[in-house]
Amino acid sequence: MLLELAQWLGQDIRGFNVFGYITLRAVLATMTALTISFLFGPAFIRWLAEKKIGQPVRTDGPQTHLSKSGTPTMGGGLILISLGVSTLLWADLSNRFVWIALIVTLGYGAVGWVDDWRKVVYKNPDGLSARAKYFWQSLIGLVAAIYIAFSVSAPDNARVVDLFIHWVGSGFTQALPASADLIVPFFKSVSYPLGIFGFIILTYFVIVGTSNAVNLTDGLDGLAIMPTVLVGSALGVFAYVAGNAVFSKYLLLPHIPGAGELTVFCAALAGAGLGFLWFNAYPAEVFMGDVGALALGGALGTVAVIVRQEIVLFIMGGVFVAETLSVALQVSYFKYTRKRYGEGRRILRMAPLHHHFEKSGWKETQVVVRFWIITILLVLFGLSTLKIR
């Protein structure tokens, strides 16, 4: 929005042309999202408290968490407002990748909002049923996957439509160009053609899986939001490289025309996340709820697929991966032992993983900060793939 204004003013006043630089607009997007969070955060939290939108706490969890009962939740709405407004102000609104990232983020946020609202307002402990939640997550993820499959292979939406028509006309046998291959980091020329169906399936699982992984991680004050900010910021670097023909060629990454504009989106995400952390840091004044966790996870997955860094996302988001695996292993082992021995047994003291460490004697702040440190190391490791090949 402001970019179009700056371009119009730049016809007469050359100084406004500086806003054409993605890096400047990324910085301004971060600052704008932070400012919105700081200005409207207190009022938003008061509104949640007045509506009695409080967080229910598991009675079987750590006893220290019982004091959190009633803390306002659904604070992820503040993140989405800050992220959305900042992106609309500073991003190029003619860019198709910005819109698909926003649509997925807000779509998953809507699913989370309905789930949270039913839980805390209607006092329905099940919220949105697991089947309904997964259906809407899958629908949004699948539509996004189909669009992205063709958009990363075409310079504009007109070519996207042409590619889709040719694919249908070819009997669903048409292949995608090399830019859509699965890239293996740390190797100069190792990549695997996925085919259109393979690309769609992988994208679907990345978006839906990352969304649920962030949601599972969101269990302690500040635990999920800081890794999200770190990973999102790193993906912004990959987006800038992928969108720049010179840098992508030099660093042996596929050039995705238009992907660079996602740097602004990622910067807005980082600013919105840091602004939320101001209120979510221990002891938290507000929790993000599913509305924030599902949306942020969907955003990370979408950006990672567009810039062709699915494996790097897996590396940098190692904390999210570990939390998800801990739940999967705990549930699977419990069901297996109950069937075989007549009683369920557990691998961990409690799942997700952060609760296991709490049960083992770690303080909540220790778990959170140590998981942050691990994420910083993993993000640096992921960024090293830009050059180490």
mmCIF file of C-alpha atoms in Angstrom:
data_model
loop_
_atom_site.group_PDB
_atom_site.id
_atom_site.type_symbol
_atom_site.label_atom_id
_atom_site.label_comp_id
_atom_site.label_asym_id
_atom_site.label_seq_id
_atom_site.Cartn_x
_atom_site.Cartn_y
_atom_site.Cartn_z
ATOM 1 C CA MET A 1 0.000 0.000 0.000
ATOM 2 C CA LEU A 2 2.684 2.501 1.057
ATOM 3 C CA LEU A 3 4.964 1.111 -1.649
ATOM 4 C CA GLU A 4 2.491 2.173 -4.339
ATOM 5 C CA LEU A 5 2.251 5.623 -2.751
ATOM 6 C CA ALA A 6 6.052 5.922 -2.610
ATOM 7 C CA GLN A 7 6.349 4.848 -6.249
ATOM 8 C CA TRP A 8 3.826 7.501 -7.280
ATOM 9 C CA LEU A 9 5.595 10.198 -5.273
ATOM 10 C CA GLY A 10 8.955 8.971 -6.562
ATOM 11 C CA GLN A 11 8.042 10.144 -10.048
ATOM 12 C CA ASP A 12 8.546 13.714 -8.847
ATOM 13 C CA ILE A 13 10.609 13.314 -5.675
ATOM 14 C CA ARG A 14 13.488 10.889 -6.190
ATOM 15 C CA GLY A 15 14.019 10.386 -2.462
ATOM 16 C CA PHE A 16 10.889 8.234 -2.259
ATOM 17 C CA ASN A 17 12.484 5.648 -4.573
ATOM 18 C CA VAL A 18 14.390 4.327 -1.575
ATOM 19 C CA PHE A 19 11.205 2.540 -0.517
ATOM 20 C CA GLY A 20 11.627 0.256 -3.509
ATOM 21 C CA TYR A 21 14.354 -1.598 -1.607
ATOM 22 C CA ILE A 22 13.063 -4.768 0.023
ATOM 23 C CA THR A 23 15.581 -4.522 2.862
ATOM 24 C CA LEU A 24 14.338 -1.079 3.945
ATOM 25 C CA ARG A 25 10.713 -2.107 3.793
ATOM 26 C CA ALA A 26 11.545 -5.245 5.804
ATOM 27 C CA VAL A 27 13.040 -3.117 8.570
ATOM 28 C CA LEU A 28 10.038 -0.785 8.507
ATOM 29 C CA ALA A 29 7.654 -3.774 8.572
ATOM 30 C CA THR A 30 9.365 -5.071 11.710
ATOM 31 C CA MET A 31 9.173 -1.690 13.414
ATOM 32 C CA THR A 32 5.546 -1.192 12.383
ATOM 33 C CA ALA A 33 4.467 -4.601 13.700
ATOM 34 C CA LEU A 34 6.316 -3.953 16.976
ATOM 35 C CA THR A 35 4.691 -0.536 17.351
ATOM 36 C CA ILE A 36 1.205 -1.914 16.711
ATOM 37 C CA SER A 37 1.775 -4.633 19.320
ATOM 38 C CA PHE A 38 3.016 -2.161 21.920
ATOM 39 C CA LEU A 39 0.208 0.325 21.284
ATOM 40 C CA PHE A 40 -2.734 -2.069 21.137
ATOM 41 C CA GLY A 41 -1.435 -4.966 23.248
ATOM 42 C CA PRO A 42 -2.599 -3.704 26.659
ATOM 43 C CA ALA A 43 -6.087 -2.830 25.370
ATOM 44 C CA PHE A 44 -6.361 -6.164 23.590
ATOM 45 C CA ILE A 45 -5.399 -8.055 26.752
ATOM 46 C CA ARG A 46 -7.918 -6.050 28.795
ATOM 47 C CA TRP A 47 -10.619 -6.906 26.261
ATOM 48 C CA LEU A 48 -9.792 -10.604 26.543
ATOM 49 C CA ALA A 49 -9.926 -10.369 30.337
ATOM 50 C CA GLU A 50 -13.283 -8.534 30.272
ATOM 51 C CA LYS A 51 -14.706 -11.264 28.040
ATOM 52 C CA LYS A 52 -13.352 -13.831 30.527
ATOM 53 C CA ILE A 53 -11.377 -15.513 27.770
ATOM 54 C CA GLY A 54 -9.096 -17.341 30.184
ATOM 55 C CA GLN A 55 -6.771 -20.270 29.658
ATOM 56 C CA PRO A 56 -7.863 -23.630 31.160
ATOM 57 C CA VAL A 57 -4.953 -25.544 32.718
ATOM 58 C CA ARG A 58 -4.370 -29.316 32.706
ATOM 59 C CA THR A 59 -4.800 -30.729 36.196
ATOM 60 C CA ASP A 60 -2.376 -33.574 35.417
ATOM 61 C CA GLY A 61 0.404 -31.162 34.431
ATOM 62 C CA PRO A 62 3.090 -29.529 36.563
ATOM 63 C CA GLN A 63 1.572 -28.041 39.717
ATOM 64 C CA THR A 64 3.284 -24.713 39.065
ATOM 65 C CA HIS A 65 0.968 -24.246 36.083
ATOM 66 C CA LEU A 66 -2.186 -24.143 38.204
ATOM 67 C CA SER A 67 -1.547 -20.464 38.931
ATOM 68 C CA LYS A 68 -1.837 -19.766 35.189
ATOM 69 C CA SER A 69 -5.516 -20.696 35.163
ATOM 70 C CA GLY A 70 -7.617 -17.805 33.918
ATOM 71 C CA THR A 71 -4.761 -15.986 32.174
ATOM 72 C CA PRO A 72 -6.183 -14.396 28.996
ATOM 73 C CA THR A 73 -5.666 -16.517 25.909
ATOM 74 C CA MET A 74 -6.293 -16.043 22.183
ATOM 75 C CA GLY A 75 -3.554 -13.399 22.228
ATOM 76 C CA GLY A 76 -2.520 -14.734 18.843
ATOM 77 C CA GLY A 77 -5.139 -12.362 17.487
ATOM 78 C CA LEU A 78 -2.774 -9.509 18.351
ATOM 79 C CA ILE A 79 -0.010 -11.218 16.365
ATOM 80 C CA LEU A 80 -2.251 -11.603 13.327
ATOM 81 C CA ILE A 81 -3.380 -7.961 13.466
ATOM 82 C CA SER A 82 0.200 -6.692 13.732
ATOM 83 C CA LEU A 83 1.458 -9.061 11.042
ATOM 84 C CA GLY A 84 -1.423 -8.412 8.664
ATOM 85 C CA VAL A 85 -1.454 -4.622 8.928
ATOM 86 C CA SER A 86 2.328 -4.331 8.678
ATOM 87 C CA THR A 87 2.462 -6.619 5.634
ATOM 88 C CA LEU A 88 -0.337 -4.751 3.880
ATOM 89 C CA LEU A 89 1.398 -1.434 4.548
ATOM 90 C CA TRP A 90 4.916 -2.310 3.403
ATOM 91 C CA ALA A 91 4.746 -5.299 1.047
ATOM 92 C CA ASP A 92 4.163 -5.196 -2.694
ATOM 93 C CA LEU A 93 0.460 -6.064 -2.845
ATOM 94 C CA SER A 94 0.756 -7.172 -6.458
ATOM 95 C CA ASN A 95 3.043 -10.016 -5.356
ATOM 96 C CA ARG A 96 1.279 -13.381 -5.441
ATOM 97 C CA PHE A 97 3.520 -14.999 -2.827
ATOM 98 C CA VAL A 98 2.676 -12.361 -0.241
ATOM 99 C CA TRP A 99 -1.018 -13.068 -0.718
ATOM 100 C CA ILE A 100 -0.744 -16.855 -0.492
ATOM 101 C CA ALA A 101 1.317 -16.515 2.709
ATOM 102 C CA LEU A 102 -1.254 -14.113 4.179
ATOM 103 C CA ILE A 103 -4.214 -16.276 3.153
ATOM 104 C CA VAL A 104 -2.733 -19.419 4.713
ATOM 105 C CA THR A 105 -1.762 -17.551 7.880
ATOM 106 C CA LEU A 106 -5.149 -15.907 8.358
ATOM 107 C CA GLY A 107 -6.977 -19.081 7.318
ATOM 108 C CA TYR A 108 -5.227 -21.148 9.969
ATOM 109 C CA GLY A 109 -5.740 -18.308 12.409
ATOM 110 C CA ALA A 110 -9.494 -18.472 11.751
ATOM 111 C CA VAL A 111 -9.501 -22.215 12.447
ATOM 112 C CA GLY A 112 -7.642 -21.621 15.710
ATOM 113 C CA TRP A 113 -9.942 -18.750 16.672
ATOM 114 C CA VAL A 114 -13.051 -20.913 16.328
ATOM 115 C CA ASP A 115 -11.393 -23.691 18.337
ATOM 116 C CA ASP A 116 -10.294 -21.333 21.129
ATOM 117 C CA TRP A 117 -13.608 -19.462 21.202
ATOM 118 C CA ARG A 118 -15.597 -22.659 21.688
ATOM 119 C CA LYS A 119 -13.266 -23.791 24.456
ATOM 120 C CA VAL A 120 -13.075 -20.640 26.544
ATOM 121 C CA VAL A 121 -16.329 -18.816 25.742
ATOM 122 C CA TYR A 122 -18.765 -21.677 25.174
ATOM 123 C CA LYS A 123 -16.930 -23.819 27.755
ATOM 124 C CA ASN A 124 -16.765 -26.727 25.327
ATOM 125 C CA PRO A 125 -13.623 -28.674 26.362
ATOM 126 C CA ASP A 126 -13.351 -30.240 22.911
ATOM 127 C CA GLY A 127 -13.511 -26.903 21.093
ATOM 128 C CA LEU A 128 -13.563 -27.551 17.385
ATOM 129 C CA SER A 129 -13.629 -31.328 16.967
ATOM 130 C CA ALA A 130 -10.349 -32.927 15.933
ATOM 131 C CA ARG A 131 -11.957 -34.114 12.697
ATOM 132 C CA ALA A 132 -13.317 -30.666 11.821
ATOM 133 C CA LYS A 133 -10.046 -28.941 12.711
ATOM 134 C CA TYR A 134 -8.017 -31.354 10.602
ATOM 135 C CA PHE A 135 -10.472 -31.011 7.720
ATOM 136 C CA TRP A 136 -10.125 -27.232 7.556
ATOM 137 C CA GLN A 137 -6.361 -27.395 8.044
ATOM 138 C CA SER A 138 -6.149 -29.937 5.244
ATOM 139 C CA LEU A 139 -8.399 -27.957 2.909
ATOM 140 C CA ILE A 140 -6.378 -24.767 3.301
ATOM 141 C CA GLY A 141 -3.091 -26.664 3.073
ATOM 142 C CA LEU A 142 -4.138 -28.583 -0.022
ATOM 143 C CA VAL A 143 -5.369 -25.518 -1.906
ATOM 144 C CA ALA A 144 -2.155 -23.689 -1.035
ATOM 145 C CA ALA A 145 -0.066 -26.697 -2.087
ATOM 146 C CA ILE A 146 -1.710 -26.881 -5.518
ATOM 147 C CA TYR A 147 -1.234 -23.178 -6.127
ATOM 148 C CA ILE A 148 2.375 -23.123 -4.926
ATOM 149 C CA ALA A 149 3.243 -26.152 -7.081
ATOM 150 C CA PHE A 150 2.640 -24.075 -10.203
ATOM 151 C CA SER A 151 3.494 -20.601 -8.900
ATOM 152 C CA VAL A 152 7.130 -21.450 -8.041
ATOM 153 C CA SER A 153 7.489 -22.608 -11.648
ATOM 154 C CA ALA A 154 5.930 -19.543 -13.294
ATOM 155 C CA PRO A 155 6.773 -15.823 -13.277
ATOM 156 C CA ASP A 156 3.159 -14.665 -12.910
ATOM 157 C CA ASN A 157 -0.403 -15.863 -12.346
ATOM 158 C CA ALA A 158 -1.158 -15.975 -16.073
ATOM 159 C CA ARG A 159 1.571 -18.575 -16.520
ATOM 160 C CA VAL A 160 0.330 -20.401 -13.430
ATOM 161 C CA VAL A 161 -3.034 -20.897 -15.111
ATOM 162 C CA ASP A 162 -1.343 -21.993 -18.343
ATOM 163 C CA LEU A 163 0.806 -24.548 -16.518
ATOM 164 C CA PHE A 164 -2.220 -25.934 -14.710
ATOM 165 C CA ILE A 165 -4.179 -26.275 -17.954
ATOM 166 C CA HIS A 166 -1.245 -27.973 -19.688
ATOM 167 C CA TRP A 167 -0.854 -30.337 -16.729
ATOM 168 C CA VAL A 168 -4.510 -31.370 -16.901
ATOM 169 C CA GLY A 169 -4.305 -31.642 -20.699
ATOM 170 C CA SER A 170 -1.239 -33.870 -20.469
ATOM 171 C CA GLY A 171 -3.145 -36.405 -18.414
ATOM 172 C CA PHE A 172 -1.446 -35.209 -15.211
ATOM 173 C CA THR A 173 1.960 -36.300 -16.483
ATOM 174 C CA GLN A 174 3.647 -32.935 -17.068
ATOM 175 C CA ALA A 175 6.769 -32.448 -14.949
ATOM 176 C CA LEU A 176 7.815 -29.352 -13.032
ATOM 177 C CA PRO A 177 11.025 -27.434 -13.774
ATOM 178 C CA ALA A 178 14.162 -27.886 -11.676
ATOM 179 C CA SER A 179 13.234 -24.914 -9.462
ATOM 180 C CA ALA A 180 10.549 -27.088 -7.869
ATOM 181 C CA ASP A 181 12.901 -29.950 -6.961
ATOM 182 C CA LEU A 182 13.498 -30.971 -3.340
ATOM 183 C CA ILE A 183 16.846 -29.410 -2.426
ATOM 184 C CA VAL A 184 19.262 -31.323 -0.204
ATOM 185 C CA PRO A 185 21.344 -28.834 1.815
ATOM 186 C CA PHE A 186 25.153 -28.949 2.031
ATOM 187 C CA PHE A 187 25.446 -30.357 -1.515
ATOM 188 C CA LYS A 188 26.010 -28.287 -4.644
ATOM 189 C CA SER A 189 23.846 -30.209 -7.063
ATOM 190 C CA VAL A 190 21.856 -32.788 -5.096
ATOM 191 C CA SER A 191 18.130 -32.376 -5.559
ATOM 192 C CA TYR A 192 15.246 -34.705 -6.248
ATOM 193 C CA PRO A 193 12.454 -34.132 -8.786
ATOM 194 C CA LEU A 194 9.148 -34.521 -7.008
ATOM 195 C CA GLY A 195 6.674 -34.360 -9.855
ATOM 196 C CA ILE A 196 3.526 -32.330 -9.383
ATOM 197 C CA PHE A 197 1.762 -34.862 -7.181
ATOM 198 C CA GLY A 198 4.887 -35.344 -5.076
ATOM 199 C CA PHE A 199 5.294 -31.588 -4.694
ATOM 200 C CA ILE A 200 1.670 -31.165 -3.626
ATOM 201 C CA ILE A 201 1.867 -33.991 -1.093
ATOM 202 C CA LEU A 202 5.135 -32.714 0.401
ATOM 203 C CA THR A 203 3.830 -29.151 0.590
ATOM 204 C CA TYR A 204 0.630 -30.298 2.242
ATOM 205 C CA PHE A 205 2.512 -32.157 4.964
ATOM 206 C CA VAL A 206 4.984 -29.314 5.514
ATOM 207 C CA ILE A 207 2.256 -26.697 5.984
ATOM 208 C CA VAL A 208 -0.127 -28.817 8.075
ATOM 209 C CA GLY A 209 2.702 -30.486 9.993
ATOM 210 C CA THR A 210 4.460 -27.230 10.882
ATOM 211 C CA SER A 211 1.176 -25.685 11.976
ATOM 212 C CA ASN A 212 0.474 -28.515 14.410
ATOM 213 C CA ALA A 213 4.109 -28.676 15.550
ATOM 214 C CA VAL A 214 4.104 -25.037 16.652
ATOM 215 C CA ASN A 215 0.769 -25.631 18.372
ATOM 216 C CA LEU A 216 2.202 -28.548 20.367
ATOM 217 C CA THR A 217 5.212 -26.452 21.376
ATOM 218 C CA ASP A 218 3.062 -23.628 22.723
ATOM 219 C CA GLY A 219 2.888 -24.826 26.326
ATOM 220 C CA LEU A 220 5.171 -22.514 28.328
ATOM 221 C CA ASP A 221 5.528 -18.748 28.584
ATOM 222 C CA GLY A 222 7.455 -17.570 25.532
ATOM 223 C CA LEU A 223 8.433 -21.068 24.440
ATOM 224 C CA ALA A 224 6.843 -21.142 20.980
ATOM 225 C CA ILE A 225 7.023 -17.496 19.935
ATOM 226 C CA MET A 226 10.791 -16.936 20.112
ATOM 227 C CA PRO A 227 11.703 -19.994 17.968
ATOM 228 C CA THR A 228 9.024 -18.845 15.535
ATOM 229 C CA VAL A 229 10.636 -15.403 15.329
ATOM 230 C CA LEU A 230 14.100 -16.907 14.840
ATOM 231 C CA VAL A 231 13.053 -19.413 12.181
ATOM 232 C CA GLY A 232 10.846 -16.861 10.426
ATOM 233 C CA SER A 233 13.694 -14.340 10.306
ATOM 234 C CA ALA A 234 16.042 -16.944 8.824
ATOM 235 C CA LEU A 235 13.458 -17.886 6.208
ATOM 236 C CA GLY A 236 13.301 -14.188 5.329
ATOM 237 C CA VAL A 237 17.005 -14.378 4.450
ATOM 238 C CA PHE A 238 16.365 -17.407 2.222
ATOM 239 C CA ALA A 239 13.447 -15.575 0.595
ATOM 240 C CA TYR A 240 15.631 -12.581 -0.193
ATOM 241 C CA VAL A 241 18.271 -14.823 -1.777
ATOM 242 C CA ALA A 242 15.726 -16.861 -3.759
ATOM 243 C CA GLY A 243 14.140 -13.719 -5.149
ATOM 244 C CA ASN A 244 17.451 -12.186 -6.257
ATOM 245 C CA ALA A 245 18.777 -13.574 -9.552
ATOM 246 C CA VAL A 246 22.406 -12.684 -8.747
ATOM 247 C CA PHE A 247 22.511 -13.985 -5.177
ATOM 248 C CA SER A 248 20.600 -17.180 -5.967
ATOM 249 C CA LYS A 249 22.956 -17.987 -8.843
ATOM 250 C CA TYR A 250 26.036 -17.295 -6.729
ATOM 251 C CA LEU A 251 24.750 -19.416 -3.806
ATOM 252 C CA LEU A 252 23.475 -22.198 -6.098
ATOM 253 C CA LEU A 253 19.846 -21.846 -5.044
ATOM 254 C CA PRO A 254 16.847 -21.846 -7.396
ATOM 255 C CA HIS A 255 15.712 -18.397 -8.460
ATOM 256 C CA ILE A 256 12.037 -17.879 -7.630
ATOM 257 C CA PRO A 257 10.927 -14.548 -9.176
ATOM 258 C CA GLY A 258 8.919 -12.587 -6.644
ATOM 259 C CA ALA A 259 9.945 -14.663 -3.619
ATOM 260 C CA GLY A 260 12.093 -11.823 -2.313
ATOM 261 C CA GLU A 261 8.974 -9.915 -1.279
ATOM 262 C CA LEU A 262 8.375 -12.581 1.374
ATOM 263 C CA THR A 263 11.284 -10.972 3.228
ATOM 264 C CA VAL A 264 8.865 -8.193 4.166
ATOM 265 C CA PHE A 265 6.282 -10.739 5.332
ATOM 266 C CA CYS A 266 8.873 -12.582 7.437
ATOM 267 C CA ALA A 267 10.094 -9.298 8.910
ATOM 268 C CA ALA A 268 6.528 -8.371 9.856
ATOM 269 C CA LEU A 269 6.136 -11.815 11.427
ATOM 270 C CA ALA A 270 9.306 -11.283 13.466
ATOM 271 C CA GLY A 271 8.158 -7.859 14.633
ATOM 272 C CA ALA A 272 4.696 -9.111 15.548
ATOM 273 C CA GLY A 273 6.232 -12.065 17.386
ATOM 274 C CA LEU A 274 8.634 -9.913 19.396
ATOM 275 C CA GLY A 275 5.822 -7.517 20.221
ATOM 276 C CA PHE A 276 3.740 -10.418 21.512
ATOM 277 C CA LEU A 277 6.710 -11.785 23.495
ATOM 278 C CA TRP A 278 6.725 -8.510 25.445
ATOM 279 C CA PHE A 279 3.437 -9.618 27.007
ATOM 280 C CA ASN A 280 4.014 -13.385 26.795
ATOM 281 C CA ALA A 281 7.362 -13.475 28.622
ATOM 282 C CA TYR A 282 7.338 -15.169 32.031
ATOM 283 C CA PRO A 283 5.088 -14.610 33.896
ATOM 284 C CA ALA A 284 2.811 -14.328 30.867
ATOM 285 C CA GLU A 285 0.079 -11.710 30.757
ATOM 286 C CA VAL A 286 -1.493 -13.462 27.769
ATOM 287 C CA PHE A 287 -1.210 -16.734 25.842
ATOM 288 C CA MET A 288 -1.395 -16.971 22.051
ATOM 289 C CA GLY A 289 -3.802 -19.925 21.911
ATOM 290 C CA ASP A 290 -4.494 -21.979 18.797
ATOM 291 C CA VAL A 291 -5.339 -18.809 16.860
ATOM 292 C CA GLY A 292 -1.692 -17.804 17.034
ATOM 293 C CA ALA A 293 0.087 -21.150 17.069
ATOM 294 C CA LEU A 294 -1.720 -22.694 14.097
ATOM 295 C CA ALA A 295 -1.370 -19.490 12.058
ATOM 296 C CA LEU A 296 2.340 -19.003 12.738
ATOM 297 C CA GLY A 297 3.139 -22.625 11.968
ATOM 298 C CA GLY A 298 1.222 -22.397 8.702
ATOM 299 C CA ALA A 299 3.125 -19.226 7.815
ATOM 300 C CA LEU A 300 6.525 -20.843 8.394
ATOM 301 C CA GLY A 301 5.601 -23.905 6.360
ATOM 302 C CA THR A 302 4.272 -21.839 3.463
ATOM 303 C CA VAL A 303 7.342 -19.621 3.219
ATOM 304 C CA ALA A 304 9.715 -22.592 3.493
ATOM 305 C CA VAL A 305 8.022 -24.356 0.577
ATOM 306 C CA ILE A 306 7.987 -21.275 -1.644
ATOM 307 C CA VAL A 307 11.711 -20.659 -1.147
ATOM 308 C CA ARG A 308 12.385 -24.407 -1.564
ATOM 309 C CA GLN A 309 13.879 -24.970 1.900
ATOM 310 C CA GLU A 310 11.731 -27.704 3.399
ATOM 311 C CA ILE A 311 14.673 -29.683 4.773
ATOM 312 C CA VAL A 312 16.286 -26.548 6.196
ATOM 313 C CA LEU A 313 12.984 -25.739 7.939
ATOM 314 C CA PHE A 314 13.130 -29.230 9.474
ATOM 315 C CA ILE A 315 16.631 -28.436 10.762
ATOM 316 C CA MET A 316 15.989 -24.913 12.050
ATOM 317 C CA GLY A 317 12.669 -25.923 13.588
ATOM 318 C CA GLY A 318 14.278 -28.805 15.464
ATOM 319 C CA VAL A 319 12.532 -27.823 18.691
ATOM 320 C CA PHE A 320 9.146 -28.051 16.969
ATOM 321 C CA VAL A 321 10.128 -31.419 15.486
ATOM 322 C CA ALA A 322 11.278 -32.782 18.851
ATOM 323 C CA GLU A 323 8.066 -31.664 20.566
ATOM 324 C CA THR A 324 5.947 -33.340 17.887
ATOM 325 C CA LEU A 325 7.935 -36.575 17.951
ATOM 326 C CA SER A 326 7.738 -36.689 21.741
ATOM 327 C CA VAL A 327 3.934 -36.685 21.589
ATOM 328 C CA ALA A 328 3.816 -39.233 18.769
ATOM 329 C CA LEU A 329 6.206 -41.622 20.522
ATOM 330 C CA GLN A 330 4.519 -41.220 23.902
ATOM 331 C CA VAL A 331 1.057 -41.953 22.532
ATOM 332 C CA SER A 332 2.231 -44.834 20.315
ATOM 333 C CA TYR A 333 4.209 -46.513 23.090
ATOM 334 C CA PHE A 334 1.358 -46.099 25.562
ATOM 335 C CA LYS A 335 -1.116 -47.743 23.190
ATOM 336 C CA TYR A 336 1.339 -50.514 22.307
ATOM 337 C CA THR A 337 2.132 -51.419 25.912
ATOM 338 C CA ARG A 338 -1.512 -51.261 26.949
ATOM 339 C CA LYS A 339 -2.381 -53.717 24.195
ATOM 340 C CA ARG A 340 0.534 -56.039 24.935
ATOM 341 C CA TYR A 341 0.836 -55.854 28.726
ATOM 342 C CA GLY A 342 -2.630 -54.720 29.740
ATOM 343 C CA GLU A 343 -1.428 -51.385 31.049
ATOM 344 C CA GLY A 344 -0.079 -48.350 29.272
ATOM 345 C CA ARG A 345 3.533 -47.318 29.890
ATOM 346 C CA ARG A 346 5.270 -44.075 29.105
ATOM 347 C CA ILE A 347 8.645 -43.180 27.630
ATOM 348 C CA LEU A 348 8.622 -39.639 29.032
ATOM 349 C CA ARG A 349 7.393 -38.369 32.357
ATOM 350 C CA MET A 350 4.919 -36.254 30.393
ATOM 351 C CA ALA A 351 4.454 -35.128 26.801
ATOM 352 C CA PRO A 352 5.096 -32.782 25.020
ATOM 353 C CA LEU A 353 8.833 -32.740 25.691
ATOM 354 C CA HIS A 354 8.920 -29.447 27.598
ATOM 355 C CA HIS A 355 6.680 -30.936 30.292
ATOM 356 C CA HIS A 356 9.042 -33.909 30.623
ATOM 357 C CA PHE A 357 11.877 -31.566 31.571
ATOM 358 C CA GLU A 358 9.624 -29.701 33.997
ATOM 359 C CA LYS A 359 8.702 -33.001 35.640
ATOM 360 C CA SER A 360 12.428 -33.791 35.779
ATOM 361 C CA GLY A 361 13.109 -30.737 37.933
ATOM 362 C CA TRP A 362 13.847 -27.959 35.432
ATOM 363 C CA LYS A 363 12.203 -24.625 36.138
ATOM 364 C CA GLU A 364 9.893 -23.276 33.449
ATOM 365 C CA THR A 365 12.243 -20.416 32.610
ATOM 366 C CA GLN A 366 15.153 -22.859 32.288
ATOM 367 C CA VAL A 367 13.250 -24.978 29.783
ATOM 368 C CA VAL A 368 12.231 -21.948 27.747
ATOM 369 C CA VAL A 369 15.647 -20.273 27.582
ATOM 370 C CA ARG A 370 17.467 -23.539 26.861
ATOM 371 C CA PHE A 371 15.063 -24.333 24.043
ATOM 372 C CA TRP A 372 15.695 -20.817 22.706
ATOM 373 C CA ILE A 373 19.453 -21.426 22.775
ATOM 374 C CA ILE A 374 19.024 -24.715 20.922
ATOM 375 C CA THR A 375 16.909 -22.948 18.302
ATOM 376 C CA ILE A 376 19.546 -20.223 17.841
ATOM 377 C CA LEU A 377 22.172 -22.904 17.181
ATOM 378 C CA LEU A 378 19.895 -24.765 14.754
ATOM 379 C CA VAL A 379 19.007 -21.562 12.898
ATOM 380 C CA LEU A 380 22.692 -20.680 12.529
ATOM 381 C CA PHE A 381 23.309 -24.207 11.274
ATOM 382 C CA GLY A 382 20.471 -23.799 8.780
ATOM 383 C CA LEU A 383 21.808 -20.453 7.580
ATOM 384 C CA SER A 384 25.213 -22.034 7.022
ATOM 385 C CA THR A 385 23.667 -24.074 4.194
ATOM 386 C CA LEU A 386 23.616 -20.873 2.155
ATOM 387 C CA LYS A 387 27.374 -21.140 1.698
ATOM 388 C CA ILE A 388 28.509 -24.602 2.796
ATOM 389 C CA ARG A 389 27.873 -26.747 -0.264
#
